[in-house]
mmCIF file with all atom_site columns, C-alpha atoms in Angstrom:
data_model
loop_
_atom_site.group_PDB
_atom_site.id
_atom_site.type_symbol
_atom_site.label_atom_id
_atom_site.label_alt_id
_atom_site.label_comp_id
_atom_site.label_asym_id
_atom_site.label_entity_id
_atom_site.label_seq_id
_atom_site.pdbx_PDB_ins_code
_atom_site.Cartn_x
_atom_site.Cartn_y
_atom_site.Cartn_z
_atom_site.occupancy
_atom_site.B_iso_or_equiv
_atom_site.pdbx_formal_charge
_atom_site.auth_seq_id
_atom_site.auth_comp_id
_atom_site.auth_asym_id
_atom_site.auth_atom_id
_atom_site.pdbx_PDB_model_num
ATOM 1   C CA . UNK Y 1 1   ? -1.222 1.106   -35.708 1.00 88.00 ? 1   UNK Y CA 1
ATOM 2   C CA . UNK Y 1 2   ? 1.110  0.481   -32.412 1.00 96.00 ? 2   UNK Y CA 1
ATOM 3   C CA . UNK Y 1 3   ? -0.561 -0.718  -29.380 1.00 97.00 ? 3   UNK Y CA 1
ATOM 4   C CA . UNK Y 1 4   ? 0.469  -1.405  -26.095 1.00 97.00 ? 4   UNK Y CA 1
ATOM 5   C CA . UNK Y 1 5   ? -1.883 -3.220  -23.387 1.00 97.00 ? 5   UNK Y CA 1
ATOM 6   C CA . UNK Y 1 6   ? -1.122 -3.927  -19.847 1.00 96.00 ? 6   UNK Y CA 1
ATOM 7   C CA . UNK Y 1 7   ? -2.731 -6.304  -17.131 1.00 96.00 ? 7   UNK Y CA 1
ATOM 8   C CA . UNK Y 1 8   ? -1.763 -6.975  -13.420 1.00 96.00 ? 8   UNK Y CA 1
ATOM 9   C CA . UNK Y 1 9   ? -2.830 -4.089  -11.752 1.00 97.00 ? 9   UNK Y CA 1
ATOM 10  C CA . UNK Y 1 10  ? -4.445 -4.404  -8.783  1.00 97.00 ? 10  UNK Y CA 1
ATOM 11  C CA . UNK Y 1 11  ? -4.896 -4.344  -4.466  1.00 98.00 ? 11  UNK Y CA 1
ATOM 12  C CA . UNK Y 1 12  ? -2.250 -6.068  -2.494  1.00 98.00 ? 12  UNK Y CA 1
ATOM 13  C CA . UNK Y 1 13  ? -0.998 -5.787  1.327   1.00 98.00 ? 13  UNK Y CA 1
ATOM 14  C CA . UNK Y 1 14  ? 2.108  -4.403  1.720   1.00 98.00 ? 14  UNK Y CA 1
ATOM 15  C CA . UNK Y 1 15  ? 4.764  -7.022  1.784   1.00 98.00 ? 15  UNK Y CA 1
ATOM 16  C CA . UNK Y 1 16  ? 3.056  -8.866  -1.045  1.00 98.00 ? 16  UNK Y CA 1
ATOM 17  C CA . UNK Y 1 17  ? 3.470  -9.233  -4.697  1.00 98.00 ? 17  UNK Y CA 1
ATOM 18  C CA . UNK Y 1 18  ? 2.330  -8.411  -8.016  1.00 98.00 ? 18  UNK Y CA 1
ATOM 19  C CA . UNK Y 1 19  ? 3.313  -9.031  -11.666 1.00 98.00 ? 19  UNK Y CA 1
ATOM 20  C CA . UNK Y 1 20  ? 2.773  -6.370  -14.315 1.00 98.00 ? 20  UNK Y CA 1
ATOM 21  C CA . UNK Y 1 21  ? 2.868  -7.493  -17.890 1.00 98.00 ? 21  UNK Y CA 1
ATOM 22  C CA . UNK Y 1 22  ? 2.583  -5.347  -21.134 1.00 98.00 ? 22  UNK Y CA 1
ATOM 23  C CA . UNK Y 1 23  ? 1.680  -6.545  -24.615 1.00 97.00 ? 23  UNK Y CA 1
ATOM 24  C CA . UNK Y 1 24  ? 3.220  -4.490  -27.735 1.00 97.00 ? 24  UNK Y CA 1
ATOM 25  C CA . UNK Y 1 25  ? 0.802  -5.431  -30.607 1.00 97.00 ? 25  UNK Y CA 1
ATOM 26  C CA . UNK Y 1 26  ? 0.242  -3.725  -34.375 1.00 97.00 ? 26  UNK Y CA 1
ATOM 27  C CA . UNK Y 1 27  ? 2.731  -2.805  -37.109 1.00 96.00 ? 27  UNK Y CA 1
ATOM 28  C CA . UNK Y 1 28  ? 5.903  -3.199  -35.294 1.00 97.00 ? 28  UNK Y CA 1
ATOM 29  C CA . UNK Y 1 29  ? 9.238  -3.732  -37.256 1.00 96.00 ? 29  UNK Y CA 1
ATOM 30  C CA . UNK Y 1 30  ? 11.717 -4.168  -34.023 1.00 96.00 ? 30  UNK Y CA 1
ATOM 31  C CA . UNK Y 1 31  ? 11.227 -2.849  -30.288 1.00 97.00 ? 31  UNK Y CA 1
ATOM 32  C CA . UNK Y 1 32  ? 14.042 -1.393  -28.860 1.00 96.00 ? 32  UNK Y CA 1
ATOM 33  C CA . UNK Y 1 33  ? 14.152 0.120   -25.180 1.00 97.00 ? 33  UNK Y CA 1
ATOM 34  C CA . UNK Y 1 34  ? 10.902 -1.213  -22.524 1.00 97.00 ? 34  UNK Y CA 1
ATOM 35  C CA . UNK Y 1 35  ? 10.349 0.468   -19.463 1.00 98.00 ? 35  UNK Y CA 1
ATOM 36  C CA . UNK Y 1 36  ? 7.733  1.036   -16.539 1.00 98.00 ? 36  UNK Y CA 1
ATOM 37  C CA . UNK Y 1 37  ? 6.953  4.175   -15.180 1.00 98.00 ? 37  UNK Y CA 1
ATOM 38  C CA . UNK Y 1 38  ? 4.561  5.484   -12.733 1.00 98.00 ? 38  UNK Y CA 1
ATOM 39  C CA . UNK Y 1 39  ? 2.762  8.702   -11.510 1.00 98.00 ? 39  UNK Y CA 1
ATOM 40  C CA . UNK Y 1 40  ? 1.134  8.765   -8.087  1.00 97.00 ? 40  UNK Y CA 1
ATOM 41  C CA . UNK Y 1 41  ? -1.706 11.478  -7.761  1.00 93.00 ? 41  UNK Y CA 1
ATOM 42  C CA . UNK Y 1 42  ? 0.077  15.065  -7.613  1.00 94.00 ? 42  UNK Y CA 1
ATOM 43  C CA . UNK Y 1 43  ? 3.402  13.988  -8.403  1.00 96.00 ? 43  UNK Y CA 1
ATOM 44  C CA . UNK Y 1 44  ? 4.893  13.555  -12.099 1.00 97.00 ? 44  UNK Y CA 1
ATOM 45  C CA . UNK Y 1 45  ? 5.827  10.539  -13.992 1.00 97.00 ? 45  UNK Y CA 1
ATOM 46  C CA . UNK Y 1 46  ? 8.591  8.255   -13.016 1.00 98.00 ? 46  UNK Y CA 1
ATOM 47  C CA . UNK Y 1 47  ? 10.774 5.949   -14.250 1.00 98.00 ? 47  UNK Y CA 1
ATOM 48  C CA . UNK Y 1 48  ? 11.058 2.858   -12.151 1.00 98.00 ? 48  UNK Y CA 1
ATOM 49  C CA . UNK Y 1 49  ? 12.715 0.136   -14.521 1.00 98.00 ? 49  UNK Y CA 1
ATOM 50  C CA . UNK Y 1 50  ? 14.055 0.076   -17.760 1.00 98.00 ? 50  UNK Y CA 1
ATOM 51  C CA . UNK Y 1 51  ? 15.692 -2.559  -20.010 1.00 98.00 ? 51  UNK Y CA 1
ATOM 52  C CA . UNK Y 1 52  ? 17.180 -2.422  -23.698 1.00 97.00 ? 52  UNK Y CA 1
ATOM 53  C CA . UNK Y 1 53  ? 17.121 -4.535  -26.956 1.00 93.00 ? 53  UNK Y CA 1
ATOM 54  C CA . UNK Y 1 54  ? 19.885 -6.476  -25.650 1.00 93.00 ? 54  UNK Y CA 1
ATOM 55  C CA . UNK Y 1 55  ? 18.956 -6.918  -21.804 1.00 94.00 ? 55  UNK Y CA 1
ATOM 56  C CA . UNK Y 1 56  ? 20.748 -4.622  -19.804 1.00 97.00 ? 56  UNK Y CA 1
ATOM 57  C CA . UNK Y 1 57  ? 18.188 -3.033  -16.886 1.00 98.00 ? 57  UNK Y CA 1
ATOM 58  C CA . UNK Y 1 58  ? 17.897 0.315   -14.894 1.00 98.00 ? 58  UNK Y CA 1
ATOM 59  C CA . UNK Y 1 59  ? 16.405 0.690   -11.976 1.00 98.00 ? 59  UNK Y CA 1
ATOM 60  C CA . UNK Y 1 60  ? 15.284 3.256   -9.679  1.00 98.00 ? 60  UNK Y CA 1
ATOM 61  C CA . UNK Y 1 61  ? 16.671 3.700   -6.493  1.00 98.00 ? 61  UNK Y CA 1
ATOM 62  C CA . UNK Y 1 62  ? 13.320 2.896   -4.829  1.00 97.00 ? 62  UNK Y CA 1
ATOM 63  C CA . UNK Y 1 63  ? 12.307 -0.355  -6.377  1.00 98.00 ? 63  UNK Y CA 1
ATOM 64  C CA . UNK Y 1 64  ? 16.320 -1.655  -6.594  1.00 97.00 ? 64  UNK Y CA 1
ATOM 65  C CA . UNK Y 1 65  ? 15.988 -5.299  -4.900  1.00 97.00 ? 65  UNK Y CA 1
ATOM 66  C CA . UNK Y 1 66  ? 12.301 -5.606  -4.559  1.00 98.00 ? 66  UNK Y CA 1
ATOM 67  C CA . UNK Y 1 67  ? 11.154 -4.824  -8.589  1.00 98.00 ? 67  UNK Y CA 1
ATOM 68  C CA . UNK Y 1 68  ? 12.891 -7.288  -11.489 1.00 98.00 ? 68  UNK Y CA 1
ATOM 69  C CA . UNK Y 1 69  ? 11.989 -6.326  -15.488 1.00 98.00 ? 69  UNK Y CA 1
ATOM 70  C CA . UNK Y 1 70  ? 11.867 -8.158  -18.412 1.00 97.00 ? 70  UNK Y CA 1
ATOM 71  C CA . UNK Y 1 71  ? 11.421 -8.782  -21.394 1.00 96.00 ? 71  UNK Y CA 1
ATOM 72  C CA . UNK Y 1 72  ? 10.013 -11.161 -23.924 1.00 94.00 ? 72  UNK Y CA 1
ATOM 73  C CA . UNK Y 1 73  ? 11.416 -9.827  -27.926 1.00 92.00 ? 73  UNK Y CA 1
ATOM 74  C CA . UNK Y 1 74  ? 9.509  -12.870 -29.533 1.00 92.00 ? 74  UNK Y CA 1
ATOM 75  C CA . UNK Y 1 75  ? 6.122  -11.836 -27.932 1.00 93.00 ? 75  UNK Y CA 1
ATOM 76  C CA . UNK Y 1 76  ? 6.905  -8.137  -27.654 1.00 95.00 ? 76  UNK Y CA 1
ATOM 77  C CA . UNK Y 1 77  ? 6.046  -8.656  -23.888 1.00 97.00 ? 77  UNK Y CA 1
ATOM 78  C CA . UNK Y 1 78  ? 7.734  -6.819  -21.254 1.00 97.00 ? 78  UNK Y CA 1
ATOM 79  C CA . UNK Y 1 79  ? 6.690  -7.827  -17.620 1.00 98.00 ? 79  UNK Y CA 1
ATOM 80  C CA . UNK Y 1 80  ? 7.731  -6.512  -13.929 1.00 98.00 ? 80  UNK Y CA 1
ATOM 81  C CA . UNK Y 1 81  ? 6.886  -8.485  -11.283 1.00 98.00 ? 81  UNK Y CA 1
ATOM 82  C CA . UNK Y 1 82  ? 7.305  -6.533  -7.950  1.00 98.00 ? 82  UNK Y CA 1
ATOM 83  C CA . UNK Y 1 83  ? 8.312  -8.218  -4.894  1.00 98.00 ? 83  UNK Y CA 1
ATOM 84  C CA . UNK Y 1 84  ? 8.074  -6.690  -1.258  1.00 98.00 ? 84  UNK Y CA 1
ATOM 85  C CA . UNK Y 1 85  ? 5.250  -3.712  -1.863  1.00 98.00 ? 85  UNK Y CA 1
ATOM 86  C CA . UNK Y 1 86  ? 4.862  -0.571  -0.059  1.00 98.00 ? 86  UNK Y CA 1
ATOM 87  C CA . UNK Y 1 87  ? 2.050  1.809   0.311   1.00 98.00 ? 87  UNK Y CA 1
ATOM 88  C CA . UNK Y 1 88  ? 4.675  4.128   -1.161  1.00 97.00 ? 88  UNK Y CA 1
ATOM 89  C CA . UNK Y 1 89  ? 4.496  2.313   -4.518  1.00 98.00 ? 89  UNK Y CA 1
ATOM 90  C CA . UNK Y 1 90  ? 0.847  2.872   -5.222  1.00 98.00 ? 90  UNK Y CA 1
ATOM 91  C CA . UNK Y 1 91  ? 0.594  4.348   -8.080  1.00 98.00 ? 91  UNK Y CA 1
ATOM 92  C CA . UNK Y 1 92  ? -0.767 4.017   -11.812 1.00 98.00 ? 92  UNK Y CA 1
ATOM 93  C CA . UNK Y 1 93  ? 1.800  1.940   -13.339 1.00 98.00 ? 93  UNK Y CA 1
ATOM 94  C CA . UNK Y 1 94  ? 2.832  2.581   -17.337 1.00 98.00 ? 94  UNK Y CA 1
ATOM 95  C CA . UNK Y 1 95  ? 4.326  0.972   -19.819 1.00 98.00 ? 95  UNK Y CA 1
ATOM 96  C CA . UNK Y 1 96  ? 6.475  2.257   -22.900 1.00 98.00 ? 96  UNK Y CA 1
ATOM 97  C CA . UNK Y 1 97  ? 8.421  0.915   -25.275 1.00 98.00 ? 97  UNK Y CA 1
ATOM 98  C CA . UNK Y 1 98  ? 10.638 2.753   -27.713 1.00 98.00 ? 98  UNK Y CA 1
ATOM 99  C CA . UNK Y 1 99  ? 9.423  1.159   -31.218 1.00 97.00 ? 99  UNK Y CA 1
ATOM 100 C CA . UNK Y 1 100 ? 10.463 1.267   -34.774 1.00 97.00 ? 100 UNK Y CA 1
ATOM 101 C CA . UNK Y 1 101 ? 6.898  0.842   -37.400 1.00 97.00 ? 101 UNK Y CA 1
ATOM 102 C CA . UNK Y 1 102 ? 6.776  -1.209  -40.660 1.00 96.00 ? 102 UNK Y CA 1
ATOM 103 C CA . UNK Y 1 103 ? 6.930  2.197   -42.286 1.00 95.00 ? 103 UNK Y CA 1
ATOM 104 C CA . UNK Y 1 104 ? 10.461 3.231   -40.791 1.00 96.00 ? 104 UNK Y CA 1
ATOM 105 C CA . UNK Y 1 105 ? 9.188  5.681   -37.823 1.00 96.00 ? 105 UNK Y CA 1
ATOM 106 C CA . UNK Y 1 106 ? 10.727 5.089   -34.609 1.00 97.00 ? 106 UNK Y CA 1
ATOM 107 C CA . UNK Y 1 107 ? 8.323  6.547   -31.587 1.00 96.00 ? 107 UNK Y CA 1
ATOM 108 C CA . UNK Y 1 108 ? 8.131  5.793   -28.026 1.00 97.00 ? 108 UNK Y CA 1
ATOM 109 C CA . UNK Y 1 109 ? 4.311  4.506   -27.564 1.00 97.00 ? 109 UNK Y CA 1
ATOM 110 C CA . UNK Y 1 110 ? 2.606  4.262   -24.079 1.00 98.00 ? 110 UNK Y CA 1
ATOM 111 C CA . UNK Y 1 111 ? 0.139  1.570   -22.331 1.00 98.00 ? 111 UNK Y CA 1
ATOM 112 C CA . UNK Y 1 112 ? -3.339 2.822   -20.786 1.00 96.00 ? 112 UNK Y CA 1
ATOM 113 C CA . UNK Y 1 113 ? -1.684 2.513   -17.587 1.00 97.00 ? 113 UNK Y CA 1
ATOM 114 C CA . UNK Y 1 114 ? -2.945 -0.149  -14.248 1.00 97.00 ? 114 UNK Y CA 1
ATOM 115 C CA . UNK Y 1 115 ? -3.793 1.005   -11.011 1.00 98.00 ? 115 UNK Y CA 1
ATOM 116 C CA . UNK Y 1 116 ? -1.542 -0.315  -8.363  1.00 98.00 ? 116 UNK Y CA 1
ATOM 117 C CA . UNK Y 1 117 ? -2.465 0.050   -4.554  1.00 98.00 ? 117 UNK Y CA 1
ATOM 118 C CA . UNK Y 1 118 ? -1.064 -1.338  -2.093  1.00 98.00 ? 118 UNK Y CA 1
ATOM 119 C CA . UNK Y 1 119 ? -2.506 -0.912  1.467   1.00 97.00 ? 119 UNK Y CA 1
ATOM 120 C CA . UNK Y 1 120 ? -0.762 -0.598  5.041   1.00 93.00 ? 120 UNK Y CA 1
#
């Protein structure tokens, strides 16, 4: 099967850094889209970057200027590394990726998702 695994998580001041990175592993026959999301306690799921097959990026208005994605297609690896935290972003952070199987079915998968808090 399709599985996606993420690392980075963690507890960082504000104004400080992380880097989120996301492994795509299993029968995979091409990746297309990659994207974060995250969902704070109480709220719903959010985008917050998003990059295609062939590079282009979306961002949320939020993290536009502090957040950069990408992606790795040789490794299946999509990272974010977020610059210039706020308490505001604390959240558990997910990772999808739309993917096509050896068998022919294209499905979006999702990581387990990593805690991300970042204090005042």
């Amino acid at each position: 099967q399709v599985q996606l695994v993420e690392s980075g998580g963690g507890l960082v001041q504000a104004g400080g850094s992380l880097r989120l990175s996301c492994a795509a592993s299993g029968s995979i026959f091409s990746i297309n889209g990659m994207g974060w999301y995250r969902q704070a306690p109480g709220k719903r799921r959010e985008l917050v970057a998003a990059i295609a097959s062939e590079g282009t990026t979306n961002y949320a208005g939020s993290v536009k200027g502090r957040f950069t994605i990408s992606r790795d297609n040789a490794k299946n690896m999509v990272d974010l590394q977020m610059n210039s935290l706020k308490p505001e972003d604390t959240a558990v952070y997910y990772c999808n990726a739309d993917i096509t199987t050896t068998w022919g079915s294209r499905t979006s998968y999702w990581g387990q998702g990593t805690q991300v808090t970042v204090s005042s």
